[in-house]
mmCIF file of C-alpha atoms in Angstrom:
data_model
loop_
_atom_site.group_PDB
_atom_site.id
_atom_site.type_symbol
_atom_site.label_atom_id
_atom_site.label_comp_id
_atom_site.label_asym_id
_atom_site.label_seq_id
_atom_site.Cartn_x
_atom_site.Cartn_y
_atom_site.Cartn_z
ATOM 1 C CA GLU A 1 11.911 -5.062 -11.133
ATOM 2 C CA VAL A 2 8.437 -4.342 -9.828
ATOM 3 C CA GLN A 3 6.482 -7.587 -9.833
ATOM 4 C CA LEU A 4 3.189 -8.996 -8.580
ATOM 5 C CA VAL A 5 2.561 -12.737 -8.643
ATOM 6 C CA GLU A 6 -0.888 -14.157 -7.900
ATOM 7 C CA SER A 7 -1.473 -17.697 -6.687
ATOM 8 C CA GLY A 8 -4.144 -19.827 -5.059
ATOM 9 C CA GLY A 9 -6.598 -20.166 -7.916
ATOM 10 C CA GLY A 10 -8.162 -23.447 -8.901
ATOM 11 C CA LEU A 11 -11.351 -25.430 -9.299
ATOM 12 C CA VAL A 12 -13.864 -25.240 -6.461
ATOM 13 C CA GLN A 13 -17.475 -26.310 -6.082
ATOM 14 C CA PRO A 14 -20.264 -23.788 -5.624
ATOM 15 C CA GLY A 15 -20.467 -22.787 -1.981
ATOM 16 C CA GLY A 16 -16.782 -23.500 -1.453
ATOM 17 C CA SER A 17 -13.881 -21.270 -0.460
ATOM 18 C CA LEU A 18 -10.506 -20.231 -1.837
ATOM 19 C CA ARG A 19 -7.792 -17.865 -0.657
ATOM 20 C CA LEU A 20 -5.865 -15.993 -3.290
ATOM 21 C CA SER A 21 -2.433 -14.528 -2.614
ATOM 22 C CA CYS A 22 -0.502 -11.805 -4.408
ATOM 23 C CA THR A 23 3.183 -11.614 -3.605
ATOM 24 C CA ALA A 24 4.927 -8.325 -4.319
ATOM 25 C CA SER A 25 8.572 -7.664 -5.036
ATOM 26 C CA GLY A 26 10.747 -4.822 -6.302
ATOM 27 C CA PHE A 27 9.012 -2.060 -4.349
ATOM 28 C CA THR A 28 8.023 -1.054 -0.816
ATOM 29 C CA PHE A 29 4.753 -2.984 -0.590
ATOM 30 C CA SER A 30 3.683 -1.348 2.661
ATOM 31 C CA SER A 31 3.522 2.076 0.995
ATOM 32 C CA TYR A 32 0.923 1.238 -1.630
ATOM 33 C CA TRP A 33 -2.808 0.725 -1.826
ATOM 34 C CA MET A 34 -3.737 -2.484 -3.600
ATOM 35 C CA HIS A 35 -6.689 -3.758 -5.650
ATOM 36 C CA TRP A 36 -8.251 -6.990 -6.850
ATOM 37 C CA VAL A 37 -9.883 -6.941 -10.288
ATOM 38 C CA ARG A 38 -11.446 -9.910 -12.062
ATOM 39 C CA GLN A 39 -12.268 -10.848 -15.627
ATOM 40 C CA ALA A 40 -14.731 -13.606 -16.490
ATOM 41 C CA PRO A 41 -13.895 -15.681 -19.586
ATOM 42 C CA GLY A 42 -14.346 -13.552 -22.693
ATOM 43 C CA LYS A 43 -15.730 -10.663 -20.656
ATOM 44 C CA GLY A 44 -14.592 -7.253 -19.464
ATOM 45 C CA LEU A 45 -12.830 -6.075 -16.334
ATOM 46 C CA VAL A 46 -14.680 -5.839 -13.027
ATOM 47 C CA TRP A 47 -13.218 -4.216 -9.936
ATOM 48 C CA VAL A 48 -13.581 -6.357 -6.808
ATOM 49 C CA SER A 49 -11.930 -4.713 -3.813
ATOM 50 C CA ARG A 50 -9.194 -2.398 -2.590
ATOM 51 C CA ILE A 51 -7.220 -1.919 0.595
ATOM 52 C CA ASN A 52 -5.116 0.988 1.777
ATOM 53 C CA SER A 53 -1.482 0.711 2.734
ATOM 54 C CA ASP A 54 -1.967 -0.309 6.376
ATOM 55 C CA GLY A 55 -5.171 -2.282 5.932
ATOM 56 C CA SER A 56 -7.390 0.156 7.833
ATOM 57 C CA ASN A 57 -9.505 1.272 4.868
ATOM 58 C CA ILE A 58 -11.255 -1.326 2.694
ATOM 59 C CA THR A 59 -13.902 -1.169 -0.013
ATOM 60 C CA TYR A 60 -15.766 -3.944 -1.860
ATOM 61 C CA ALA A 61 -17.956 -4.261 -4.908
ATOM 62 C CA ASP A 62 -21.560 -5.031 -3.938
ATOM 63 C CA SER A 63 -21.355 -8.353 -5.785
ATOM 64 C CA VAL A 64 -18.765 -9.726 -3.332
ATOM 65 C CA LYS A 65 -19.574 -7.832 -0.137
ATOM 66 C CA GLY A 66 -20.087 -10.206 2.770
ATOM 67 C CA ARG A 67 -18.482 -13.111 0.891
ATOM 68 C CA PHE A 68 -14.967 -11.881 0.061
ATOM 69 C CA THR A 69 -12.391 -10.438 2.444
ATOM 70 C CA ILE A 70 -9.327 -8.515 1.346
ATOM 71 C CA SER A 71 -6.335 -8.301 3.656
ATOM 72 C CA ARG A 72 -2.594 -7.805 3.590
ATOM 73 C CA ASP A 73 0.536 -8.807 5.482
ATOM 74 C CA ASN A 74 3.083 -6.060 4.944
ATOM 75 C CA ALA A 75 5.801 -8.087 6.680
ATOM 76 C CA LYS A 76 5.346 -10.789 4.044
ATOM 77 C CA ASN A 77 4.766 -8.389 1.127
ATOM 78 C CA THR A 78 1.549 -10.238 0.390
ATOM 79 C CA LEU A 79 -2.024 -9.287 -0.451
ATOM 80 C CA TYR A 80 -4.858 -11.754 0.090
ATOM 81 C CA LEU A 81 -8.400 -12.316 -1.081
ATOM 82 C CA GLN A 82 -10.418 -14.782 0.981
ATOM 83 C CA MET A 83 -13.369 -15.912 -1.092
ATOM 84 C CA ASN A 84 -16.249 -17.734 0.613
ATOM 85 C CA SER A 85 -19.663 -18.907 -0.575
ATOM 86 C CA LEU A 86 -18.377 -19.009 -4.132
ATOM 87 C CA ARG A 87 -20.842 -18.907 -7.014
ATOM 88 C CA THR A 88 -20.505 -19.971 -10.625
ATOM 89 C CA GLU A 89 -20.514 -16.292 -11.588
ATOM 90 C CA ASP A 90 -17.298 -15.783 -9.602
ATOM 91 C CA THR A 91 -15.454 -17.788 -12.250
ATOM 92 C CA ALA A 92 -12.769 -15.456 -13.616
ATOM 93 C CA VAL A 93 -9.134 -14.545 -13.836
ATOM 94 C CA TYR A 94 -8.314 -12.605 -10.683
ATOM 95 C CA TYR A 95 -5.684 -9.893 -10.941
ATOM 96 C CA CYS A 96 -4.032 -7.980 -8.170
ATOM 97 C CA ALA A 97 -2.865 -4.469 -8.969
ATOM 98 C CA ARG A 98 -0.758 -1.832 -7.266
ATOM 99 C CA GLN A 99 -2.226 1.634 -7.124
ATOM 100 C CA THR A 100 -0.204 4.602 -8.359
ATOM 101 C CA SER A 101 -1.540 8.165 -8.572
ATOM 102 C CA GLY A 102 -4.943 6.792 -7.586
ATOM 103 C CA TRP A 103 -5.123 4.181 -10.332
ATOM 104 C CA PRO A 104 -4.571 0.412 -10.563
ATOM 105 C CA HIS A 105 -1.252 0.655 -12.381
ATOM 106 C CA ILE A 106 1.008 -2.366 -12.000
ATOM 107 C CA TRP A 107 -0.834 -5.632 -12.553
ATOM 108 C CA GLY A 108 0.056 -9.254 -11.957
ATOM 109 C CA GLN A 109 -0.472 -11.962 -14.560
ATOM 110 C CA GLY A 110 -3.582 -13.244 -12.793
ATOM 111 C CA THR A 111 -4.777 -16.501 -11.280
ATOM 112 C CA VAL A 112 -7.708 -18.521 -12.619
ATOM 113 C CA VAL A 113 -10.649 -19.354 -10.386
ATOM 114 C CA THR A 114 -13.236 -21.812 -11.675
ATOM 115 C CA VAL A 115 -16.409 -22.427 -9.694
ATOM 116 C CA SER A 116 -18.179 -25.499 -10.994
ATOM 117 C CA SER A 117 -19.740 -28.728 -9.809
ATOM 118 C CA GLU B 1 -22.813 3.175 -9.837
ATOM 119 C CA ILE B 2 -21.300 5.122 -12.708
ATOM 120 C CA VAL B 3 -21.756 3.352 -16.038
ATOM 121 C CA LEU B 4 -19.133 3.854 -18.727
ATOM 122 C CA THR B 5 -20.184 3.254 -22.317
ATOM 123 C CA GLN B 6 -17.463 2.789 -24.913
ATOM 124 C CA SER B 7 -17.884 3.218 -28.635
ATOM 125 C CA PRO B 8 -17.510 1.740 -31.075
ATOM 126 C CA ALA B 9 -17.497 -1.860 -29.855
ATOM 127 C CA THR B 10 -15.116 -2.759 -32.667
ATOM 128 C CA LEU B 11 -12.932 -0.472 -34.739
ATOM 129 C CA SER B 12 -11.330 -1.798 -37.916
ATOM 130 C CA LEU B 13 -8.390 0.242 -39.168
ATOM 131 C CA SER B 14 -5.086 -0.196 -40.973
ATOM 132 C CA PRO B 15 -1.585 0.451 -39.643
ATOM 133 C CA GLY B 16 -0.696 4.104 -40.033
ATOM 134 C CA GLU B 17 -4.275 5.286 -39.648
ATOM 135 C CA ARG B 18 -5.605 7.382 -36.766
ATOM 136 C CA ALA B 19 -7.799 5.708 -34.147
ATOM 137 C CA THR B 20 -10.380 7.542 -32.069
ATOM 138 C CA LEU B 21 -12.021 5.643 -29.199
ATOM 139 C CA SER B 22 -14.805 7.130 -27.089
ATOM 140 C CA CYS B 23 -15.939 6.648 -23.509
ATOM 141 C CA ARG B 24 -19.085 8.257 -22.117
ATOM 142 C CA ALA B 25 -19.944 8.312 -18.406
ATOM 143 C CA SER B 26 -23.478 8.169 -17.021
ATOM 144 C CA GLN B 27 -22.610 11.111 -14.747
ATOM 145 C CA SER B 28 -19.687 13.453 -14.425
ATOM 146 C CA VAL B 29 -16.400 11.843 -13.425
ATOM 147 C CA SER B 30 -14.514 15.143 -13.646
ATOM 148 C CA SER B 31 -11.076 14.120 -14.962
ATOM 149 C CA TYR B 32 -10.963 10.840 -13.034
ATOM 150 C CA LEU B 33 -10.771 8.633 -16.076
ATOM 151 C CA ALA B 34 -8.100 6.217 -17.272
ATOM 152 C CA TRP B 35 -7.473 4.111 -20.353
ATOM 153 C CA TYR B 36 -6.036 0.590 -20.420
ATOM 154 C CA GLN B 37 -4.812 -1.642 -23.208
ATOM 155 C CA GLN B 38 -5.179 -5.418 -22.980
ATOM 156 C CA LYS B 39 -3.770 -8.060 -25.305
ATOM 157 C CA PRO B 40 -4.838 -11.741 -25.288
ATOM 158 C CA GLY B 41 -3.502 -13.646 -22.307
ATOM 159 C CA GLN B 42 -2.034 -10.531 -20.720
ATOM 160 C CA PRO B 43 -3.118 -8.254 -17.889
ATOM 161 C CA PRO B 44 -4.308 -4.733 -18.667
ATOM 162 C CA ARG B 45 -1.691 -2.034 -19.115
ATOM 163 C CA LEU B 46 -2.391 1.496 -17.903
ATOM 164 C CA LEU B 47 -1.884 3.984 -20.753
ATOM 165 C CA ILE B 48 -3.532 7.253 -19.710
ATOM 166 C CA TYR B 49 -4.681 8.461 -16.289
ATOM 167 C CA ASP B 50 -6.578 11.517 -15.097
ATOM 168 C CA ALA B 51 -8.010 11.810 -18.628
ATOM 169 C CA SER B 52 -4.907 13.107 -20.357
ATOM 170 C CA ASN B 53 -1.727 12.092 -18.525
ATOM 171 C CA ARG B 54 0.358 9.529 -20.321
ATOM 172 C CA VAL B 55 2.052 6.892 -18.179
ATOM 173 C CA THR B 56 5.834 6.903 -18.310
ATOM 174 C CA GLY B 57 7.015 4.704 -21.158
ATOM 175 C CA ILE B 58 3.803 4.881 -23.172
ATOM 176 C CA PRO B 59 4.483 6.110 -26.727
ATOM 177 C CA ALA B 60 3.532 9.660 -27.576
ATOM 178 C CA ARG B 61 1.135 8.468 -30.290
ATOM 179 C CA PHE B 62 -1.314 7.701 -27.457
ATOM 180 C CA SER B 63 -3.222 10.694 -26.117
ATOM 181 C CA GLY B 64 -6.311 11.223 -24.016
ATOM 182 C CA SER B 65 -8.745 14.094 -23.777
ATOM 183 C CA GLY B 66 -12.067 15.055 -22.247
ATOM 184 C CA SER B 67 -13.656 15.851 -18.927
ATOM 185 C CA GLY B 68 -17.019 15.491 -17.264
ATOM 186 C CA THR B 69 -18.843 12.783 -19.206
ATOM 187 C CA ASP B 70 -17.130 12.536 -22.598
ATOM 188 C CA PHE B 71 -13.633 11.225 -23.161
ATOM 189 C CA THR B 72 -11.485 10.214 -26.105
ATOM 190 C CA LEU B 73 -8.412 8.055 -26.549
ATOM 191 C CA THR B 74 -6.553 8.876 -29.744
ATOM 192 C CA ILE B 75 -3.805 6.832 -31.338
ATOM 193 C CA SER B 76 -2.276 9.143 -33.920
ATOM 194 C CA SER B 77 -0.722 6.559 -36.238
ATOM 195 C CA LEU B 78 -1.426 2.895 -35.569
ATOM 196 C CA GLU B 79 1.445 0.479 -35.152
ATOM 197 C CA PRO B 80 0.901 -3.295 -35.524
ATOM 198 C CA GLU B 81 1.293 -3.780 -31.761
ATOM 199 C CA ASP B 82 -1.583 -1.354 -31.033
ATOM 200 C CA PHE B 83 -4.282 -3.751 -32.191
ATOM 201 C CA ALA B 84 -5.820 -4.878 -28.911
ATOM 202 C CA LEU B 85 -8.697 -4.303 -26.500
ATOM 203 C CA TYR B 86 -9.035 -0.914 -24.833
ATOM 204 C CA TYR B 87 -10.942 -0.163 -21.634
ATOM 205 C CA CYS B 88 -11.774 3.091 -19.905
ATOM 206 C CA GLN B 89 -12.159 3.228 -16.114
ATOM 207 C CA GLN B 90 -13.399 5.851 -13.647
ATOM 208 C CA ARG B 91 -12.423 6.478 -10.055
ATOM 209 C CA ARG B 92 -14.715 9.419 -9.324
ATOM 210 C CA ASN B 93 -17.041 7.251 -7.242
ATOM 211 C CA TRP B 94 -16.981 3.806 -5.643
ATOM 212 C CA PRO B 95 -17.230 1.250 -6.985
ATOM 213 C CA LEU B 96 -14.556 1.749 -9.575
ATOM 214 C CA THR B 97 -16.104 0.839 -12.900
ATOM 215 C CA PHE B 98 -14.818 -0.067 -16.342
ATOM 216 C CA GLY B 99 -16.318 0.360 -19.776
ATOM 217 C CA GLN B 100 -17.183 -2.752 -21.760
ATOM 218 C CA GLY B 101 -14.197 -2.277 -24.054
ATOM 219 C CA THR B 102 -13.416 -1.384 -27.649
ATOM 220 C CA ARG B 103 -11.707 -3.965 -29.811
ATOM 221 C CA LEU B 104 -9.247 -2.385 -32.230
ATOM 222 C CA GLU B 105 -8.678 -4.813 -35.091
ATOM 223 C CA ILE B 106 -6.639 -4.805 -38.260
ATOM 224 C CA LYS B 107 -8.640 -4.008 -41.369
#
């Protein structure tokens, strides 16, 4: 079964850091581009970042550029999102998603990040 | 950034009725548009990609149409499990952007 499981969320103070992980199973992780998408409480979906299959091509939303870093370890079947200089507006459920046919297709259940003092 | 505007914000219909959801792009996205369904506490589920291609396993009552700036998701006959939030998304340009969503509720 194709599965993505996010972890690493939690409560952090403004200015703090968190590293999210997304562990993949049931497919050849190293063959797929991956995305992070977030959803603030009661709000819509916002794309955050994407990385190609070998990690050589990365794109970020302007709102996180310079603060967040996406990366992957294909040997560990894991996608990461390092989040620094966190702001209250970064509070959201963070989803990882596997790309298929150019689209975020298979999604994890999400991990909750709360930025608050 | 391409802005996607969905209408209506809320659609109230009864099971068995036909639902028509719209998504308008601020500039042409060609056919690079997808539709997602999201239920409370769940991640989004991809329904339609490239404007009109149904994902494997998605019921045939879901269909997508349009190109350029105007797109439609049609649910031909609503089932109880179809009442949810629906988002459109474009991948014509970075950043990927989503519409604000249409809530489909039971009348």
